[in-house]
Amino acid sequence: VYAMASAQTFAQNGVRIAAAMNCDKLCFGAENSINDLNEIVELLENKRINDKIHAAMKSGEYYPKALSAAVGTHHAAVINQPNNILALEYIKACKKHGIMPIAIRRKCVNHDEDVIRDGIASASKLREMIENGEPYDTLTPMTIPHPCTIQSIEPAILYRLKTITSEELRRIADVSEGLEYRIIEAAKQYNSLSEIFNTIKTKRYTMARIRRIILSAFLNITTELQSTPVPYLRILGIRSGWEELLKGAGLPLIVKVKADYEHLSQISAKEIFHVDLRAAEAMNIARKAEPINEFSQGVIKVS
């Protein structure tokens, strides 16, 4: 649910999970130092700066231009770096939970750069190599036995887009300003996701945002669900002997999936878990391997 959200919602819920596990430090990637980022967070939390940004946007300016006018081109350039966008949201969320943020600076290659330098590749370059069947074992600590691509589930996504109603789309996370009609019209015209993405994209709606919206529509992630603070912790793996850490968790735990799911008291928590199940089934199709049953899959213990 939250992986399909904006940087702000993603960071808020990620840090909420860390806080619920009593973490006191959080590491994340960034293009700049933690001092630079902390300085910008102070700027962004300044009421006068925020008022200038909101006033500019009300007059029709897009956020990047409004931001530059309010904080200056240098600070705006730092803010708009891909990793920094999320890093700043992590810092804001960490401040609320008393967690120390630690920024690990990107080195050698930039975000989305199509090169390999000093044995390091960007995530987009790695994905491209995996999809093309190129060897990448020298660039990662392990290889992926059954890589998943969006092309593997493209027919299922197209079916959803061609049958969804405007009323259903209007409830999907991040859909606003009549975007539902652009999506439905594009889905009627084209039979490929790339063509649909390119048709829907505008200055206001970036390609990354469009992809998130389409996948949210596929999985039926609504605005209401995505605005619900993360309601439980699902434990995927733990180091042997560290089980004691789970006892002080600040949110309900899902360890034994079937039993713990039944004990979830919030209806929204069960709905969010159903989204995870739908995503897992989509992954099972994309993997083209033996399906993984989420209800029988145990916690991975590392020695």
Tab-separated table of C-alpha atoms in Angstrom:
chain	number	residue	atom	x	y	z
A	1	VAL	CA	0.000	0.000	0.000
A	2	TYR	CA	2.654	2.498	1.056
A	3	ALA	CA	5.203	1.524	-1.614
A	4	MET	CA	2.730	3.010	-4.125
A	5	ALA	CA	2.496	6.291	-2.192
A	6	SER	CA	4.198	9.677	-2.401
A	7	ALA	CA	7.607	10.144	-0.779
A	8	GLN	CA	5.954	11.781	2.232
A	9	THR	CA	3.471	8.961	2.915
A	10	PHE	CA	6.087	6.276	2.205
A	11	ALA	CA	8.586	7.851	4.626
A	12	GLN	CA	6.017	8.533	7.359
A	13	ASN	CA	4.905	4.915	7.431
A	14	GLY	CA	8.399	3.482	7.033
A	15	VAL	CA	9.606	5.502	10.012
A	16	ARG	CA	6.447	4.558	11.958
A	17	ILE	CA	7.455	0.908	11.478
A	18	ALA	CA	11.016	1.644	12.646
A	19	ALA	CA	9.694	3.509	15.694
A	20	ALA	CA	7.323	0.646	16.537
A	21	MET	CA	10.372	-1.653	16.586
A	22	ASN	CA	12.134	0.782	18.959
A	23	CYS	CA	14.822	1.745	16.438
A	24	ASP	CA	16.883	4.775	17.480
A	25	LYS	CA	18.731	5.331	14.171
A	26	LEU	CA	17.635	5.192	10.525
A	27	CYS	CA	20.006	5.027	7.546
A	28	PHE	CA	19.001	6.027	4.010
A	29	GLY	CA	20.617	7.116	0.751
A	30	ALA	CA	21.004	10.745	-0.316
A	31	GLU	CA	22.954	12.915	-2.732
A	32	ASN	CA	23.978	15.421	-0.041
A	33	SER	CA	25.275	15.386	3.522
A	34	ILE	CA	22.989	15.141	6.538
A	35	ASN	CA	23.932	18.733	7.492
A	36	ASP	CA	22.791	20.056	4.097
A	37	LEU	CA	19.548	18.094	4.371
A	38	ASN	CA	18.834	19.202	7.949
A	39	GLU	CA	19.291	22.830	6.866
A	40	ILE	CA	16.731	22.366	4.091
A	41	VAL	CA	14.246	20.635	6.410
A	42	GLU	CA	14.380	23.732	8.642
A	43	LEU	CA	13.646	25.895	5.590
A	44	LEU	CA	10.724	23.723	4.510
A	45	GLU	CA	9.238	23.808	8.009
A	46	ASN	CA	9.393	27.616	8.081
A	47	LYS	CA	5.839	29.027	7.890
A	48	ARG	CA	6.867	32.019	5.765
A	49	ILE	CA	8.535	29.754	3.191
A	50	ASN	CA	5.540	27.420	3.122
A	51	ASP	CA	3.135	30.322	2.656
A	52	LYS	CA	5.168	31.524	-0.350
A	53	ILE	CA	5.112	28.049	-1.919
A	54	HIS	CA	1.355	27.621	-1.413
A	55	ALA	CA	0.619	31.127	-2.742
A	56	ALA	CA	2.659	30.467	-5.892
A	57	MET	CA	0.916	27.135	-6.471
A	58	LYS	CA	-2.511	28.742	-6.000
A	59	SER	CA	-1.619	31.203	-8.742
A	60	GLY	CA	-0.930	28.300	-11.105
A	61	GLU	CA	2.787	27.588	-10.650
A	62	TYR	CA	3.946	23.960	-10.546
A	63	TYR	CA	5.605	22.820	-7.316
A	64	PRO	CA	9.265	22.783	-8.569
A	65	LYS	CA	9.026	26.393	-9.794
A	66	ALA	CA	7.175	27.542	-6.665
A	67	LEU	CA	9.827	25.834	-4.545
A	68	SER	CA	12.719	27.518	-6.397
A	69	ALA	CA	11.106	30.923	-5.957
A	70	ALA	CA	10.644	30.345	-2.211
A	71	VAL	CA	13.986	28.801	-1.194
A	72	GLY	CA	16.320	29.861	-4.020
A	73	THR	CA	17.719	27.892	-6.947
A	74	HIS	CA	20.602	26.306	-4.977
A	75	HIS	CA	18.403	24.824	-2.263
A	76	ALA	CA	15.744	23.863	-4.815
A	77	ALA	CA	18.368	21.955	-6.835
A	78	VAL	CA	19.335	19.980	-3.712
A	79	ILE	CA	15.685	19.273	-2.858
A	80	ASN	CA	14.873	18.021	-6.349
A	81	GLN	CA	17.668	15.424	-6.422
A	82	PRO	CA	15.905	12.016	-6.630
A	83	ASN	CA	17.306	10.491	-3.442
A	84	ASN	CA	17.047	13.755	-1.518
A	85	ILE	CA	13.285	14.022	-2.095
A	86	LEU	CA	12.759	10.889	0.003
A	87	ALA	CA	15.656	11.644	2.373
A	88	LEU	CA	14.064	14.943	3.428
A	89	GLU	CA	10.792	13.170	4.212
A	90	TYR	CA	12.685	10.575	6.278
A	91	ILE	CA	14.324	13.364	8.303
A	92	LYS	CA	10.970	15.083	8.951
A	93	ALA	CA	9.420	11.798	10.099
A	94	CYS	CA	12.460	10.872	12.219
A	95	LYS	CA	12.203	14.182	14.095
A	96	LYS	CA	8.634	13.348	15.133
A	97	HIS	CA	9.689	9.950	16.520
A	98	GLY	CA	13.008	10.934	18.114
A	99	ILE	CA	15.036	8.780	15.696
A	100	MET	CA	18.507	9.866	14.541
A	101	PRO	CA	18.654	10.117	10.710
A	102	ILE	CA	21.891	9.000	9.022
A	103	ALA	CA	22.416	9.853	5.337
A	104	ILE	CA	24.656	7.621	3.202
A	105	ARG	CA	25.814	9.648	0.214
A	106	ARG	CA	25.419	8.245	-3.288
A	107	LYS	CA	28.739	7.766	-5.058
A	108	CYS	CA	30.101	6.883	-8.505
A	109	VAL	CA	26.819	6.888	-10.478
A	110	ASN	CA	23.779	9.145	-10.467
A	111	HIS	CA	20.130	8.141	-10.191
A	112	ASP	CA	18.991	6.447	-13.438
A	113	GLU	CA	22.470	6.805	-15.002
A	114	ASP	CA	23.018	4.240	-17.750
A	115	VAL	CA	26.642	3.383	-16.900
A	116	ILE	CA	28.685	1.106	-14.643
A	117	ARG	CA	31.454	2.919	-12.789
A	118	ASP	CA	33.901	1.427	-10.265
A	119	GLY	CA	31.749	-1.695	-9.947
A	120	ILE	CA	28.602	0.286	-9.117
A	121	ALA	CA	25.430	0.578	-11.212
A	122	SER	CA	22.198	2.495	-10.648
A	123	ALA	CA	19.054	0.525	-9.799
A	124	SER	CA	17.557	1.310	-13.223
A	125	LYS	CA	20.719	0.020	-14.945
A	126	LEU	CA	20.580	-3.179	-12.882
A	127	ARG	CA	16.904	-3.693	-13.764
A	128	GLU	CA	17.713	-3.202	-17.437
A	129	MET	CA	20.527	-5.784	-17.260
A	130	ILE	CA	18.296	-8.298	-15.452
A	131	GLU	CA	15.477	-7.851	-17.991
A	132	ASN	CA	17.920	-8.258	-20.897
A	133	GLY	CA	19.508	-11.376	-19.401
A	134	GLU	CA	22.917	-9.687	-19.049
A	135	PRO	CA	25.314	-10.934	-16.324
A	136	TYR	CA	25.224	-8.711	-13.235
A	137	ASP	CA	26.649	-10.984	-10.508
A	138	THR	CA	29.742	-8.762	-10.046
A	139	LEU	CA	27.519	-5.782	-9.188
A	140	THR	CA	25.298	-7.307	-6.481
A	141	PRO	CA	25.886	-9.569	-3.457
A	142	MET	CA	23.394	-12.099	-4.857
A	143	THR	CA	21.412	-12.804	-8.014
A	144	ILE	CA	17.627	-13.086	-8.437
A	145	PRO	CA	16.473	-16.623	-9.347
A	146	HIS	CA	13.061	-15.543	-10.691
A	147	PRO	CA	13.112	-11.860	-11.700
A	148	CYS	CA	9.729	-10.129	-12.048
A	149	THR	CA	8.872	-7.516	-14.660
A	150	ILE	CA	5.735	-5.483	-15.240
A	151	GLN	CA	5.550	-7.009	-18.729
A	152	SER	CA	4.818	-10.386	-17.117
A	153	ILE	CA	1.529	-9.078	-15.711
A	154	GLU	CA	0.770	-6.472	-18.392
A	155	PRO	CA	-2.335	-8.300	-19.736
A	156	ALA	CA	-3.849	-8.414	-16.228
A	157	ILE	CA	-3.188	-4.697	-15.659
A	158	LEU	CA	-4.631	-3.813	-19.074
A	159	TYR	CA	-7.777	-5.813	-18.319
A	160	ARG	CA	-8.221	-3.908	-15.058
A	161	LEU	CA	-7.754	-0.526	-16.771
A	162	LYS	CA	-10.193	-1.405	-19.546
A	163	THR	CA	-12.943	-2.529	-17.148
A	164	ILE	CA	-12.591	-0.116	-14.215
A	165	THR	CA	-15.228	2.626	-13.896
A	166	SER	CA	-14.579	6.343	-13.416
A	167	GLU	CA	-16.206	6.111	-9.957
A	168	GLU	CA	-13.799	3.334	-8.931
A	169	LEU	CA	-10.805	5.231	-10.327
A	170	ARG	CA	-11.785	8.396	-8.479
A	171	ARG	CA	-11.299	6.524	-5.187
A	172	ILE	CA	-7.822	5.293	-6.152
A	173	ALA	CA	-4.884	6.890	-4.318
A	174	ASP	CA	-3.433	10.037	-5.933
A	175	VAL	CA	-6.155	10.354	-8.605
A	176	SER	CA	-7.498	13.915	-8.805
A	177	GLU	CA	-8.430	16.742	-11.167
A	178	GLY	CA	-10.326	14.468	-13.545
A	179	LEU	CA	-7.327	12.210	-14.203
A	180	GLU	CA	-9.667	9.201	-14.114
A	181	TYR	CA	-11.109	10.243	-17.488
A	182	ARG	CA	-7.636	10.518	-19.087
A	183	ILE	CA	-6.797	7.030	-17.836
A	184	ILE	CA	-10.037	5.474	-19.108
A	185	GLU	CA	-9.706	7.179	-22.503
A	186	ALA	CA	-6.067	6.072	-22.885
A	187	ALA	CA	-6.963	2.488	-21.885
A	188	LYS	CA	-9.647	2.423	-24.597
A	189	GLN	CA	-7.185	3.586	-27.263
A	190	TYR	CA	-4.110	1.469	-26.523
A	191	ASN	CA	-3.145	-2.116	-25.750
A	192	SER	CA	0.255	-1.436	-24.196
A	193	LEU	CA	1.142	0.116	-20.854
A	194	SER	CA	3.959	2.213	-22.322
A	195	GLU	CA	1.525	3.929	-24.710
A	196	ILE	CA	-0.997	4.454	-21.914
A	197	PHE	CA	1.679	5.916	-19.611
A	198	ASN	CA	2.921	8.323	-22.295
A	199	THR	CA	-0.616	9.440	-23.151
A	200	ILE	CA	-1.575	10.187	-19.539
A	201	LYS	CA	1.695	11.918	-18.562
A	202	THR	CA	1.579	15.709	-18.149
A	203	LYS	CA	3.788	18.356	-16.510
A	204	ARG	CA	1.784	17.981	-13.318
A	205	TYR	CA	1.677	14.171	-13.441
A	206	THR	CA	5.199	12.751	-13.756
A	207	MET	CA	5.867	9.313	-15.203
A	208	ALA	CA	6.726	7.944	-11.740
A	209	ARG	CA	3.421	9.207	-10.349
A	210	ILE	CA	1.454	7.792	-13.305
A	211	ARG	CA	3.034	4.352	-12.807
A	212	ARG	CA	2.133	4.413	-9.114
A	213	ILE	CA	-1.463	5.365	-9.903
A	214	ILE	CA	-1.849	2.606	-12.512
A	215	LEU	CA	-0.465	-0.044	-10.147
A	216	SER	CA	-2.671	1.306	-7.350
A	217	ALA	CA	-5.683	0.913	-9.658
A	218	PHE	CA	-4.573	-2.642	-10.473
A	219	LEU	CA	-4.314	-3.559	-6.779
A	220	ASN	CA	-7.290	-1.384	-5.733
A	221	ILE	CA	-5.303	0.821	-3.352
A	222	THR	CA	-7.703	3.602	-2.422
A	223	THR	CA	-7.005	7.061	-1.009
A	224	GLU	CA	-8.729	5.975	2.200
A	225	LEU	CA	-6.474	2.934	2.642
A	226	GLN	CA	-3.278	4.796	1.811
A	227	SER	CA	-4.104	7.545	4.309
A	228	THR	CA	-4.427	4.937	7.088
A	229	PRO	CA	-1.258	4.858	9.249
A	230	VAL	CA	0.483	1.481	8.983
A	231	PRO	CA	-1.596	-0.721	11.337
A	232	TYR	CA	0.640	-3.769	11.902
A	233	LEU	CA	4.154	-5.148	11.553
A	234	ARG	CA	4.617	-8.182	9.365
A	235	ILE	CA	7.820	-9.987	10.284
A	236	LEU	CA	9.454	-11.469	7.178
A	237	GLY	CA	12.747	-12.543	8.730
A	238	ILE	CA	14.793	-12.278	11.912
A	239	ARG	CA	18.218	-13.276	13.161
A	240	SER	CA	18.143	-16.336	15.440
A	241	GLY	CA	18.270	-15.303	19.087
A	242	TRP	CA	16.851	-11.836	18.438
A	243	GLU	CA	13.199	-12.833	18.940
A	244	GLU	CA	13.200	-10.883	22.223
A	245	LEU	CA	13.151	-7.670	20.162
A	246	LEU	CA	9.614	-8.453	19.025
A	247	LYS	CA	8.188	-8.355	22.560
A	248	GLY	CA	8.358	-4.578	22.849
A	249	ALA	CA	6.826	-3.851	19.439
A	250	GLY	CA	4.491	-0.864	19.373
A	251	LEU	CA	2.117	-2.300	16.753
A	252	PRO	CA	0.329	-5.657	16.340
A	253	LEU	CA	2.628	-8.327	14.885
A	254	ILE	CA	1.977	-10.731	12.039
A	255	VAL	CA	4.367	-13.655	12.493
A	256	LYS	CA	2.123	-16.695	11.998
A	257	VAL	CA	0.113	-15.260	9.134
A	258	LYS	CA	-3.182	-17.137	9.393
A	259	ALA	CA	-3.576	-16.868	13.178
A	260	ASP	CA	-2.263	-13.318	13.545
A	261	TYR	CA	-4.360	-12.047	10.626
A	262	GLU	CA	-7.525	-13.268	12.389
A	263	HIS	CA	-6.544	-11.264	15.482
A	264	LEU	CA	-6.298	-7.937	13.624
A	265	SER	CA	-9.038	-5.788	15.145
A	266	GLN	CA	-9.146	-2.932	12.620
A	267	ILE	CA	-11.115	-3.501	9.416
A	268	SER	CA	-8.636	-1.232	7.589
A	269	ALA	CA	-5.750	-3.446	8.766
A	270	LYS	CA	-7.368	-6.501	7.176
A	271	GLU	CA	-8.063	-4.538	3.983
A	272	ILE	CA	-4.412	-3.465	3.806
A	273	PHE	CA	-3.352	-7.075	4.304
A	274	HIS	CA	-5.661	-8.094	1.428
A	275	VAL	CA	-3.804	-5.622	-0.815
A	276	ASP	CA	-0.539	-7.322	0.175
A	277	LEU	CA	-2.071	-10.684	-0.741
A	278	ARG	CA	-3.160	-9.370	-4.153
A	279	ALA	CA	0.340	-8.014	-4.754
A	280	ALA	CA	1.823	-11.379	-3.737
A	281	GLU	CA	-0.421	-13.196	-6.237
A	282	ALA	CA	0.634	-10.763	-8.972
A	283	MET	CA	4.244	-11.525	-8.083
A	284	ASN	CA	3.538	-15.256	-8.251
A	285	ILE	CA	2.323	-14.790	-11.833
A	286	ALA	CA	5.295	-12.575	-12.741
A	287	ARG	CA	7.882	-14.978	-11.227
A	288	LYS	CA	6.797	-17.846	-13.487
A	289	ALA	CA	7.887	-20.302	-10.812
A	290	GLU	CA	6.365	-22.381	-8.023
A	291	PRO	CA	3.757	-20.138	-6.321
A	292	ILE	CA	4.461	-18.944	-2.790
A	293	ASN	CA	1.540	-19.318	-0.367
A	294	GLU	CA	1.531	-16.275	1.913
A	295	PHE	CA	-0.452	-18.104	4.612
A	296	SER	CA	1.985	-21.001	4.870
A	297	GLN	CA	5.188	-19.018	4.298
A	298	GLY	CA	7.081	-18.933	7.596
A	299	VAL	CA	9.403	-16.303	9.022
A	300	ILE	CA	12.939	-16.634	7.637
A	301	LYS	CA	15.497	-17.114	10.421
A	302	VAL	CA	19.102	-16.148	9.761
A	303	SER	CA	21.841	-17.658	11.896
